[in-house]
């Protein structure tokens, strides 16, 4: 009998952190949930490394040792859908990651179901750029997106192509597609549908507190300037060193007082939005036609 495995691959910024903190840890009666912290070493290899057959076997064995025989297995890590914050010159793309997941969990032994959360690319990538600043970045958006384009990061958001690869590798019925915009409209409805797909009839009690709070326009501009002068992971050659583990800007700006003082949502420059819209338009037309989610409009 094949073991059932659910792998929530992301994307980033589609409620994955909320599910990982508030929902999945409460499903232990129904399944084995391996959190990112528990299998971080394995996830790093899957996300970054070119894996030999020996490494594939070691990953499979290590994960199996942590799983309970009689329960389905749940893994959730948005990094499996791509690596947008990588500072490497060459990244492992999300299609290759999917192929490695299939190698780790071969069809003859595992009934693998892939859970995918999607979001309008312009909003998702805006949120990722804000996160880049939040983590210590200082470059202007056009420069960062030019780097992401060169590294192949932006090619990871062709949703139709990605879903087709999932169906090819894991089966035409072995995926669950969750739209972030619908999740925001009705959290309980979408949670109920997701858990029912996983064979769970009731949504566990959870806190409705917001997990993440993004910088607004003012916080982002202030953080950019601070990150330019103070050393951060994204600016190791900054003129002013600091012994803090977190960027100084994050310590000073990621707080309630900062957001209460002034908060205005940040938007990418209009010209950059137009470039991104054109990049994904053809794939989004197919995505709308075959999956019923329309991201072809210029304003969601």
PDB file of C-alpha atoms in Angstrom:
ATOM      1  CA  UNK A   1       0.000   0.000   0.000  1.00  0.00           C
ATOM      2  CA  UNK A   2       1.380   3.392  -0.998  1.00  0.00           C
ATOM      3  CA  UNK A   3       2.008   6.010   1.664  1.00  0.00           C
ATOM      4  CA  UNK A   4       0.073   9.278   1.246  1.00  0.00           C
ATOM      5  CA  UNK A   5       2.232  12.399   1.245  1.00  0.00           C
ATOM      6  CA  UNK A   6       1.037  16.024   1.089  1.00  0.00           C
ATOM      7  CA  UNK A   7       3.668  18.574   0.079  1.00  0.00           C
ATOM      8  CA  UNK A   8       2.717  22.247   0.361  1.00  0.00           C
ATOM      9  CA  UNK A   9       5.269  23.925  -1.894  1.00  0.00           C
ATOM     10  CA  UNK A  10       4.169  27.558  -1.525  1.00  0.00           C
ATOM     11  CA  UNK A  11       4.290  29.945  -3.239  1.00  0.00           C
ATOM     12  CA  UNK A  12       5.780  32.571  -0.963  1.00  0.00           C
ATOM     13  CA  UNK A  13       3.313  35.200   0.205  1.00  0.00           C
ATOM     14  CA  UNK A  14       0.215  33.012  -0.221  1.00  0.00           C
ATOM     15  CA  UNK A  15      -0.626  32.321   3.461  1.00  0.00           C
ATOM     16  CA  UNK A  16       1.961  29.545   3.843  1.00  0.00           C
ATOM     17  CA  UNK A  17       3.412  31.011   7.056  1.00  0.00           C
ATOM     18  CA  UNK A  18      -0.063  31.299   8.558  1.00  0.00           C
ATOM     19  CA  UNK A  19      -0.810  27.654   7.778  1.00  0.00           C
ATOM     20  CA  UNK A  20       2.566  26.524   9.121  1.00  0.00           C
ATOM     21  CA  UNK A  21       2.160  28.379  12.406  1.00  0.00           C
ATOM     22  CA  UNK A  22      -1.577  28.237  13.071  1.00  0.00           C
ATOM     23  CA  UNK A  23      -3.073  25.185  11.319  1.00  0.00           C
ATOM     24  CA  UNK A  24      -0.662  22.421  10.378  1.00  0.00           C
ATOM     25  CA  UNK A  25       0.826  21.872  13.877  1.00  0.00           C
ATOM     26  CA  UNK A  26      -2.717  21.104  15.120  1.00  0.00           C
ATOM     27  CA  UNK A  27      -3.247  18.238  12.679  1.00  0.00           C
ATOM     28  CA  UNK A  28      -1.033  15.736  14.503  1.00  0.00           C
ATOM     29  CA  UNK A  29      -3.926  13.403  15.314  1.00  0.00           C
ATOM     30  CA  UNK A  30      -4.622  12.950  11.613  1.00  0.00           C
ATOM     31  CA  UNK A  31      -1.135  13.064  10.065  1.00  0.00           C
ATOM     32  CA  UNK A  32       2.584  13.463  10.643  1.00  0.00           C
ATOM     33  CA  UNK A  33       3.517  17.108  10.117  1.00  0.00           C
ATOM     34  CA  UNK A  34       7.249  17.647   9.629  1.00  0.00           C
ATOM     35  CA  UNK A  35       7.916  21.336  10.205  1.00  0.00           C
ATOM     36  CA  UNK A  36      10.666  23.269   8.493  1.00  0.00           C
ATOM     37  CA  UNK A  37      12.725  23.256  11.674  1.00  0.00           C
ATOM     38  CA  UNK A  38      12.587  19.479  11.964  1.00  0.00           C
ATOM     39  CA  UNK A  39      13.816  18.776   8.440  1.00  0.00           C
ATOM     40  CA  UNK A  40      15.711  21.978   7.633  1.00  0.00           C
ATOM     41  CA  UNK A  41      18.842  20.121   6.539  1.00  0.00           C
ATOM     42  CA  UNK A  42      16.835  17.972   4.114  1.00  0.00           C
ATOM     43  CA  UNK A  43      14.941  20.954   2.740  1.00  0.00           C
ATOM     44  CA  UNK A  44      18.191  22.849   2.145  1.00  0.00           C
ATOM     45  CA  UNK A  45      19.512  19.999   0.018  1.00  0.00           C
ATOM     46  CA  UNK A  46      16.281  19.689  -1.963  1.00  0.00           C
ATOM     47  CA  UNK A  47      16.148  23.441  -2.539  1.00  0.00           C
ATOM     48  CA  UNK A  48      19.794  24.096  -3.414  1.00  0.00           C
ATOM     49  CA  UNK A  49      21.724  20.955  -4.343  1.00  0.00           C
ATOM     50  CA  UNK A  50      22.104  18.854  -7.450  1.00  0.00           C
ATOM     51  CA  UNK A  51      21.158  15.494  -5.950  1.00  0.00           C
ATOM     52  CA  UNK A  52      22.792  12.175  -6.756  1.00  0.00           C
ATOM     53  CA  UNK A  53      20.894   8.902  -6.454  1.00  0.00           C
ATOM     54  CA  UNK A  54      22.746   8.224  -3.198  1.00  0.00           C
ATOM     55  CA  UNK A  55      21.599  11.557  -1.780  1.00  0.00           C
ATOM     56  CA  UNK A  56      18.032  10.880  -2.922  1.00  0.00           C
ATOM     57  CA  UNK A  57      18.048   7.579  -1.025  1.00  0.00           C
ATOM     58  CA  UNK A  58      19.476   9.263   2.078  1.00  0.00           C
ATOM     59  CA  UNK A  59      16.792  11.956   1.975  1.00  0.00           C
ATOM     60  CA  UNK A  60      14.041   9.381   1.561  1.00  0.00           C
ATOM     61  CA  UNK A  61      15.379   7.265   4.419  1.00  0.00           C
ATOM     62  CA  UNK A  62      15.803  10.253   6.737  1.00  0.00           C
ATOM     63  CA  UNK A  63      12.290  11.556   6.141  1.00  0.00           C
ATOM     64  CA  UNK A  64      10.780   8.076   6.477  1.00  0.00           C
ATOM     65  CA  UNK A  65      12.422   7.623   9.869  1.00  0.00           C
ATOM     66  CA  UNK A  66      10.581  10.691  11.148  1.00  0.00           C
ATOM     67  CA  UNK A  67       7.195   9.716   9.716  1.00  0.00           C
ATOM     68  CA  UNK A  68       4.538   7.601  11.430  1.00  0.00           C
ATOM     69  CA  UNK A  69       3.753   4.454   9.473  1.00  0.00           C
ATOM     70  CA  UNK A  70      -0.031   4.571   9.799  1.00  0.00           C
ATOM     71  CA  UNK A  71      -0.542   8.292   9.102  1.00  0.00           C
ATOM     72  CA  UNK A  72      -0.252  10.469   6.002  1.00  0.00           C
ATOM     73  CA  UNK A  73       2.820  12.706   5.880  1.00  0.00           C
ATOM     74  CA  UNK A  74       2.619  16.512   5.544  1.00  0.00           C
ATOM     75  CA  UNK A  75       5.554  18.723   4.543  1.00  0.00           C
ATOM     76  CA  UNK A  76       5.166  22.466   4.063  1.00  0.00           C
ATOM     77  CA  UNK A  77       7.915  24.786   2.881  1.00  0.00           C
ATOM     78  CA  UNK A  78       7.438  27.672   0.475  1.00  0.00           C
ATOM     79  CA  UNK A  79      11.083  27.466  -0.547  1.00  0.00           C
ATOM     80  CA  UNK A  80      10.191  24.383  -2.569  1.00  0.00           C
ATOM     81  CA  UNK A  81       8.480  26.678  -5.101  1.00  0.00           C
ATOM     82  CA  UNK A  82      11.639  28.713  -5.662  1.00  0.00           C
ATOM     83  CA  UNK A  83      14.435  30.713  -4.082  1.00  0.00           C
ATOM     84  CA  UNK A  84      13.770  34.418  -4.668  1.00  0.00           C
ATOM     85  CA  UNK A  85      16.118  35.703  -1.943  1.00  0.00           C
ATOM     86  CA  UNK A  86      19.134  33.706  -3.061  1.00  0.00           C
ATOM     87  CA  UNK A  87      22.382  35.610  -3.401  1.00  0.00           C
ATOM     88  CA  UNK A  88      23.866  32.801  -5.488  1.00  0.00           C
ATOM     89  CA  UNK A  89      24.822  33.350  -9.112  1.00  0.00           C
ATOM     90  CA  UNK A  90      22.838  30.296 -10.149  1.00  0.00           C
ATOM     91  CA  UNK A  91      19.682  29.056  -8.450  1.00  0.00           C
ATOM     92  CA  UNK A  92      17.885  25.724  -8.575  1.00  0.00           C
ATOM     93  CA  UNK A  93      14.593  26.345 -10.370  1.00  0.00           C
ATOM     94  CA  UNK A  94      11.258  25.138  -9.061  1.00  0.00           C
ATOM     95  CA  UNK A  95      10.718  22.671 -11.916  1.00  0.00           C
ATOM     96  CA  UNK A  96      13.937  20.865 -10.993  1.00  0.00           C
ATOM     97  CA  UNK A  97      12.826  20.848  -7.359  1.00  0.00           C
ATOM     98  CA  UNK A  98       9.562  19.171  -8.403  1.00  0.00           C
ATOM     99  CA  UNK A  99      11.500  16.488 -10.267  1.00  0.00           C
ATOM    100  CA  UNK A 100      13.640  15.842  -7.187  1.00  0.00           C
ATOM    101  CA  UNK A 101      10.547  15.559  -4.997  1.00  0.00           C
ATOM    102  CA  UNK A 102       9.246  12.909  -7.387  1.00  0.00           C
ATOM    103  CA  UNK A 103      12.594  11.084  -7.136  1.00  0.00           C
ATOM    104  CA  UNK A 104      12.472  11.178  -3.324  1.00  0.00           C
ATOM    105  CA  UNK A 105       8.866   9.962  -3.279  1.00  0.00           C
ATOM    106  CA  UNK A 106       8.563   7.576  -6.284  1.00  0.00           C
ATOM    107  CA  UNK A 107       5.123   6.757  -7.628  1.00  0.00           C
ATOM    108  CA  UNK A 108       5.299   3.043  -6.879  1.00  0.00           C
ATOM    109  CA  UNK A 109       5.636   3.694  -3.117  1.00  0.00           C
ATOM    110  CA  UNK A 110       4.032   7.081  -2.501  1.00  0.00           C
ATOM    111  CA  UNK A 111       0.741   8.761  -3.347  1.00  0.00           C
ATOM    112  CA  UNK A 112       2.014  12.337  -3.453  1.00  0.00           C
ATOM    113  CA  UNK A 113      -0.322  15.346  -3.492  1.00  0.00           C
ATOM    114  CA  UNK A 114       1.109  18.802  -4.196  1.00  0.00           C
ATOM    115  CA  UNK A 115      -0.557  21.838  -2.575  1.00  0.00           C
ATOM    116  CA  UNK A 116       0.054  25.106  -4.426  1.00  0.00           C
ATOM    117  CA  UNK A 117      -0.948  28.593  -3.344  1.00  0.00           C
ATOM    118  CA  UNK A 118      -0.983  31.271  -6.057  1.00  0.00           C
ATOM    119  CA  UNK A 119      -1.354  35.029  -6.022  1.00  0.00           C
ATOM    120  CA  UNK A 120      -1.413  37.720  -8.710  1.00  0.00           C
ATOM    121  CA  UNK A 121       2.259  37.932  -9.676  1.00  0.00           C
ATOM    122  CA  UNK A 122       2.561  41.702  -9.387  1.00  0.00           C
ATOM    123  CA  UNK A 123       1.291  41.724  -5.805  1.00  0.00           C
ATOM    124  CA  UNK A 124       3.301  38.651  -4.863  1.00  0.00           C
ATOM    125  CA  UNK A 125       6.528  40.070  -6.293  1.00  0.00           C
ATOM    126  CA  UNK A 126       5.855  43.443  -4.676  1.00  0.00           C
ATOM    127  CA  UNK A 127       5.611  41.662  -1.349  1.00  0.00           C
ATOM    128  CA  UNK A 128       8.846  39.783  -2.052  1.00  0.00           C
ATOM    129  CA  UNK A 129      10.653  43.027  -2.838  1.00  0.00           C
ATOM    130  CA  UNK A 130       9.434  44.491   0.459  1.00  0.00           C
ATOM    131  CA  UNK A 131      10.728  41.357   2.171  1.00  0.00           C
ATOM    132  CA  UNK A 132      14.104  41.866   0.486  1.00  0.00           C
ATOM    133  CA  UNK A 133      14.319  45.330   2.075  1.00  0.00           C
ATOM    134  CA  UNK A 134      13.030  43.899   5.348  1.00  0.00           C
ATOM    135  CA  UNK A 135      15.896  41.401   5.385  1.00  0.00           C
ATOM    136  CA  UNK A 136      18.542  44.043   4.769  1.00  0.00           C
ATOM    137  CA  UNK A 137      18.390  44.922   1.072  1.00  0.00           C
ATOM    138  CA  UNK A 138      19.005  48.471  -0.099  1.00  0.00           C
ATOM    139  CA  UNK A 139      18.723  48.471  -3.909  1.00  0.00           C
ATOM    140  CA  UNK A 140      15.914  50.153  -5.826  1.00  0.00           C
ATOM    141  CA  UNK A 141      13.172  47.919  -7.205  1.00  0.00           C
ATOM    142  CA  UNK A 142      14.178  48.108 -10.928  1.00  0.00           C
ATOM    143  CA  UNK A 143      17.727  47.011 -10.062  1.00  0.00           C
ATOM    144  CA  UNK A 144      16.544  44.089  -7.928  1.00  0.00           C
ATOM    145  CA  UNK A 145      14.073  42.895 -10.554  1.00  0.00           C
ATOM    146  CA  UNK A 146      16.754  43.107 -13.238  1.00  0.00           C
ATOM    147  CA  UNK A 147      18.920  40.832 -11.072  1.00  0.00           C
ATOM    148  CA  UNK A 148      15.994  38.460 -10.464  1.00  0.00           C
ATOM    149  CA  UNK A 149      15.361  38.291 -14.200  1.00  0.00           C
ATOM    150  CA  UNK A 150      19.017  37.506 -14.902  1.00  0.00           C
ATOM    151  CA  UNK A 151      19.114  34.790 -12.215  1.00  0.00           C
ATOM    152  CA  UNK A 152      15.913  33.186 -13.517  1.00  0.00           C
ATOM    153  CA  UNK A 153      13.942  33.948 -10.344  1.00  0.00           C
ATOM    154  CA  UNK A 154      11.081  35.589 -12.223  1.00  0.00           C
ATOM    155  CA  UNK A 155      10.675  32.562 -14.493  1.00  0.00           C
ATOM    156  CA  UNK A 156       9.366  30.623 -11.501  1.00  0.00           C
ATOM    157  CA  UNK A 157       6.005  32.409 -11.591  1.00  0.00           C
ATOM    158  CA  UNK A 158       4.548  30.999 -14.792  1.00  0.00           C
ATOM    159  CA  UNK A 159       1.689  29.309 -12.960  1.00  0.00           C
ATOM    160  CA  UNK A 160       0.180  27.425 -15.895  1.00  0.00           C
ATOM    161  CA  UNK A 161       3.518  25.905 -16.841  1.00  0.00           C
ATOM    162  CA  UNK A 162       4.217  25.021 -13.203  1.00  0.00           C
ATOM    163  CA  UNK A 163       0.842  23.309 -12.682  1.00  0.00           C
ATOM    164  CA  UNK A 164       1.234  21.362 -15.903  1.00  0.00           C
ATOM    165  CA  UNK A 165       4.578  20.041 -14.666  1.00  0.00           C
ATOM    166  CA  UNK A 166       2.985  19.017 -11.361  1.00  0.00           C
ATOM    167  CA  UNK A 167       0.264  17.102 -13.212  1.00  0.00           C
ATOM    168  CA  UNK A 168       2.833  15.449 -15.446  1.00  0.00           C
ATOM    169  CA  UNK A 169       4.992  14.297 -12.526  1.00  0.00           C
ATOM    170  CA  UNK A 170       2.399  13.475  -9.857  1.00  0.00           C
ATOM    171  CA  UNK A 171      -0.865  12.871 -11.697  1.00  0.00           C
ATOM    172  CA  UNK A 172      -3.697  14.992 -13.075  1.00  0.00           C
ATOM    173  CA  UNK A 173      -5.719  14.693  -9.843  1.00  0.00           C
ATOM    174  CA  UNK A 174      -2.857  14.919  -7.355  1.00  0.00           C
ATOM    175  CA  UNK A 175      -2.738  18.630  -6.742  1.00  0.00           C
ATOM    176  CA  UNK A 176      -4.700  21.216  -4.789  1.00  0.00           C
ATOM    177  CA  UNK A 177      -4.755  24.809  -6.022  1.00  0.00           C
ATOM    178  CA  UNK A 178      -5.400  27.532  -3.473  1.00  0.00           C
ATOM    179  CA  UNK A 179      -5.912  31.134  -4.595  1.00  0.00           C
ATOM    180  CA  UNK A 180      -4.658  33.715  -2.105  1.00  0.00           C
ATOM    181  CA  UNK A 181      -7.259  36.297  -3.096  1.00  0.00           C
ATOM    182  CA  UNK A 182     -10.088  33.868  -2.333  1.00  0.00           C
ATOM    183  CA  UNK A 183      -8.397  32.953   0.931  1.00  0.00           C
ATOM    184  CA  UNK A 184      -8.480  36.594   1.989  1.00  0.00           C
ATOM    185  CA  UNK A 185     -12.156  36.869   1.028  1.00  0.00           C
ATOM    186  CA  UNK A 186     -13.197  33.886   3.148  1.00  0.00           C
ATOM    187  CA  UNK A 187     -10.489  32.348   5.277  1.00  0.00           C
ATOM    188  CA  UNK A 188     -12.734  29.731   6.886  1.00  0.00           C
ATOM    189  CA  UNK A 189     -14.235  28.610   3.564  1.00  0.00           C
ATOM    190  CA  UNK A 190     -10.814  28.114   1.998  1.00  0.00           C
ATOM    191  CA  UNK A 191      -9.391  26.416   5.083  1.00  0.00           C
ATOM    192  CA  UNK A 192     -12.326  24.012   5.129  1.00  0.00           C
ATOM    193  CA  UNK A 193     -11.823  23.138   1.455  1.00  0.00           C
ATOM    194  CA  UNK A 194      -8.070  22.641   1.873  1.00  0.00           C
ATOM    195  CA  UNK A 195      -8.396  20.382   4.906  1.00  0.00           C
ATOM    196  CA  UNK A 196     -11.198  18.383   3.296  1.00  0.00           C
ATOM    197  CA  UNK A 197      -8.852  17.690   0.395  1.00  0.00           C
ATOM    198  CA  UNK A 198      -6.452  16.274   2.987  1.00  0.00           C
ATOM    199  CA  UNK A 199      -9.192  14.128   4.528  1.00  0.00           C
ATOM    200  CA  UNK A 200      -9.797  16.328   7.582  1.00  0.00           C
ATOM    201  CA  UNK A 201     -13.403  17.309   8.295  1.00  0.00           C
ATOM    202  CA  UNK A 202     -13.011  20.110  10.846  1.00  0.00           C
ATOM    203  CA  UNK A 203     -10.846  23.224  10.988  1.00  0.00           C
ATOM    204  CA  UNK A 204      -8.982  23.358  14.321  1.00  0.00           C
ATOM    205  CA  UNK A 205      -9.287  26.408  16.537  1.00  0.00           C
ATOM    206  CA  UNK A 206      -6.644  28.996  15.725  1.00  0.00           C
ATOM    207  CA  UNK A 207      -5.642  32.562  16.404  1.00  0.00           C
ATOM    208  CA  UNK A 208      -6.739  35.158  13.864  1.00  0.00           C
ATOM    209  CA  UNK A 209      -3.776  37.408  14.682  1.00  0.00           C
ATOM    210  CA  UNK A 210      -1.778  38.554  11.650  1.00  0.00           C
ATOM    211  CA  UNK A 211       1.445  36.554  11.346  1.00  0.00           C
ATOM    212  CA  UNK A 212       3.473  38.952   9.194  1.00  0.00           C
ATOM    213  CA  UNK A 213       3.315  42.729   8.779  1.00  0.00           C
ATOM    214  CA  UNK A 214       4.990  44.226   5.731  1.00  0.00           C
ATOM    215  CA  UNK A 215       6.695  47.580   5.535  1.00  0.00           C
ATOM    216  CA  UNK A 216       4.687  50.467   4.186  1.00  0.00           C
ATOM    217  CA  UNK A 217       6.138  53.117   1.865  1.00  0.00           C
ATOM    218  CA  UNK A 218       7.703  55.167   4.653  1.00  0.00           C
ATOM    219  CA  UNK A 219       9.213  52.173   6.452  1.00  0.00           C
ATOM    220  CA  UNK A 220      10.602  50.820   3.191  1.00  0.00           C
ATOM    221  CA  UNK A 221      12.318  54.077   2.215  1.00  0.00           C
ATOM    222  CA  UNK A 222      13.766  54.526   5.678  1.00  0.00           C
ATOM    223  CA  UNK A 223      14.959  50.901   5.765  1.00  0.00           C
ATOM    224  CA  UNK A 224      16.618  51.253   2.357  1.00  0.00           C
ATOM    225  CA  UNK A 225      18.720  54.169   3.568  1.00  0.00           C
ATOM    226  CA  UNK A 226      19.678  52.456   6.820  1.00  0.00           C
ATOM    227  CA  UNK A 227      20.559  49.220   5.032  1.00  0.00           C
ATOM    228  CA  UNK A 228      22.843  51.167   2.698  1.00  0.00           C
ATOM    229  CA  UNK A 229      24.941  52.471   5.574  1.00  0.00           C
ATOM    230  CA  UNK A 230      24.732  49.605   8.082  1.00  0.00           C
ATOM    231  CA  UNK A 231      26.078  46.135   7.346  1.00  0.00           C
ATOM    232  CA  UNK A 232      23.399  43.542   6.481  1.00  0.00           C
ATOM    233  CA  UNK A 233      23.373  40.117   4.775  1.00  0.00           C
ATOM    234  CA  UNK A 234      22.478  41.858   1.495  1.00  0.00           C
ATOM    235  CA  UNK A 235      25.060  44.599   1.978  1.00  0.00           C
ATOM    236  CA  UNK A 236      28.104  43.056   3.706  1.00  0.00           C
ATOM    237  CA  UNK A 237      30.385  45.877   2.532  1.00  0.00           C
ATOM    238  CA  UNK A 238      28.370  48.711   4.101  1.00  0.00           C
ATOM    239  CA  UNK A 239      30.522  51.375   5.788  1.00  0.00           C
ATOM    240  CA  UNK A 240      29.115  50.891   9.299  1.00  0.00           C
ATOM    241  CA  UNK A 241      29.463  47.436  10.883  1.00  0.00           C
ATOM    242  CA  UNK A 242      26.946  46.109  13.399  1.00  0.00           C
ATOM    243  CA  UNK A 243      26.956  43.119  15.719  1.00  0.00           C
ATOM    244  CA  UNK A 244      23.180  42.724  15.572  1.00  0.00           C
ATOM    245  CA  UNK A 245      21.829  39.451  14.177  1.00  0.00           C
ATOM    246  CA  UNK A 246      18.952  41.309  12.489  1.00  0.00           C
ATOM    247  CA  UNK A 247      19.356  44.394  10.292  1.00  0.00           C
ATOM    248  CA  UNK A 248      19.239  47.540  12.440  1.00  0.00           C
ATOM    249  CA  UNK A 249      16.455  48.895  10.230  1.00  0.00           C
ATOM    250  CA  UNK A 250      14.287  45.905  11.093  1.00  0.00           C
ATOM    251  CA  UNK A 251      14.853  46.384  14.808  1.00  0.00           C
ATOM    252  CA  UNK A 252      13.875  50.060  14.634  1.00  0.00           C
ATOM    253  CA  UNK A 253      11.064  49.948  12.058  1.00  0.00           C
ATOM    254  CA  UNK A 254       9.310  46.580  12.523  1.00  0.00           C
ATOM    255  CA  UNK A 255       7.155  47.617  15.461  1.00  0.00           C
ATOM    256  CA  UNK A 256       3.684  48.846  16.295  1.00  0.00           C
ATOM    257  CA  UNK A 257       4.795  52.436  16.922  1.00  0.00           C
ATOM    258  CA  UNK A 258       6.306  52.691  13.449  1.00  0.00           C
ATOM    259  CA  UNK A 259       3.160  51.403  11.760  1.00  0.00           C
ATOM    260  CA  UNK A 260       0.889  53.603  13.893  1.00  0.00           C
ATOM    261  CA  UNK A 261       2.921  56.699  13.087  1.00  0.00           C
ATOM    262  CA  UNK A 262       2.490  56.350   9.347  1.00  0.00           C
ATOM    263  CA  UNK A 263       1.484  53.447   7.146  1.00  0.00           C
ATOM    264  CA  UNK A 264       0.795  53.641   3.429  1.00  0.00           C
ATOM    265  CA  UNK A 265       0.904  50.591   1.222  1.00  0.00           C
ATOM    266  CA  UNK A 266       3.924  50.303  -1.046  1.00  0.00           C
ATOM    267  CA  UNK A 267       3.528  49.793  -4.807  1.00  0.00           C
ATOM    268  CA  UNK A 268       6.146  48.954  -7.411  1.00  0.00           C
ATOM    269  CA  UNK A 269       6.834  51.677 -10.006  1.00  0.00           C
ATOM    270  CA  UNK A 270       4.165  51.674 -12.703  1.00  0.00           C
ATOM    271  CA  UNK A 271       6.690  51.032 -15.484  1.00  0.00           C
ATOM    272  CA  UNK A 272       7.950  47.934 -13.672  1.00  0.00           C
ATOM    273  CA  UNK A 273       4.413  46.677 -13.144  1.00  0.00           C
ATOM    274  CA  UNK A 274       3.816  46.966 -16.897  1.00  0.00           C
ATOM    275  CA  UNK A 275       6.942  44.915 -17.649  1.00  0.00           C
ATOM    276  CA  UNK A 276       5.840  42.185 -15.230  1.00  0.00           C
ATOM    277  CA  UNK A 277       2.306  42.180 -16.602  1.00  0.00           C
ATOM    278  CA  UNK A 278       3.617  41.678 -20.143  1.00  0.00           C
ATOM    279  CA  UNK A 279       6.008  38.933 -19.017  1.00  0.00           C
ATOM    280  CA  UNK A 280       3.289  36.731 -17.529  1.00  0.00           C
ATOM    281  CA  UNK A 281       0.378  37.639 -19.778  1.00  0.00           C
ATOM    282  CA  UNK A 282       0.510  34.703 -22.206  1.00  0.00           C
ATOM    283  CA  UNK A 283       0.914  32.148 -19.413  1.00  0.00           C
ATOM    284  CA  UNK A 284      -1.839  33.846 -17.404  1.00  0.00           C
ATOM    285  CA  UNK A 285      -4.251  33.535 -20.323  1.00  0.00           C
ATOM    286  CA  UNK A 286      -3.686  29.775 -20.335  1.00  0.00           C
ATOM    287  CA  UNK A 287      -3.905  29.688 -16.552  1.00  0.00           C
ATOM    288  CA  UNK A 288      -7.280  31.445 -16.720  1.00  0.00           C
ATOM    289  CA  UNK A 289      -8.524  29.173 -19.502  1.00  0.00           C
ATOM    290  CA  UNK A 290      -7.567  25.866 -17.860  1.00  0.00           C
ATOM    291  CA  UNK A 291      -7.669  26.649 -14.133  1.00  0.00           C
ATOM    292  CA  UNK A 292     -10.281  29.413 -13.908  1.00  0.00           C
ATOM    293  CA  UNK A 293      -8.090  31.981 -12.140  1.00  0.00           C
ATOM    294  CA  UNK A 294      -7.770  35.226 -14.100  1.00  0.00           C
ATOM    295  CA  UNK A 295      -4.559  37.190 -13.528  1.00  0.00           C
ATOM    296  CA  UNK A 296      -4.573  38.791 -16.995  1.00  0.00           C
ATOM    297  CA  UNK A 297      -5.917  42.138 -15.789  1.00  0.00           C
ATOM    298  CA  UNK A 298      -3.609  45.056 -15.090  1.00  0.00           C
ATOM    299  CA  UNK A 299      -5.272  45.803 -11.760  1.00  0.00           C
ATOM    300  CA  UNK A 300      -6.590  43.191  -9.343  1.00  0.00           C
TER     301      UNK A 300
END
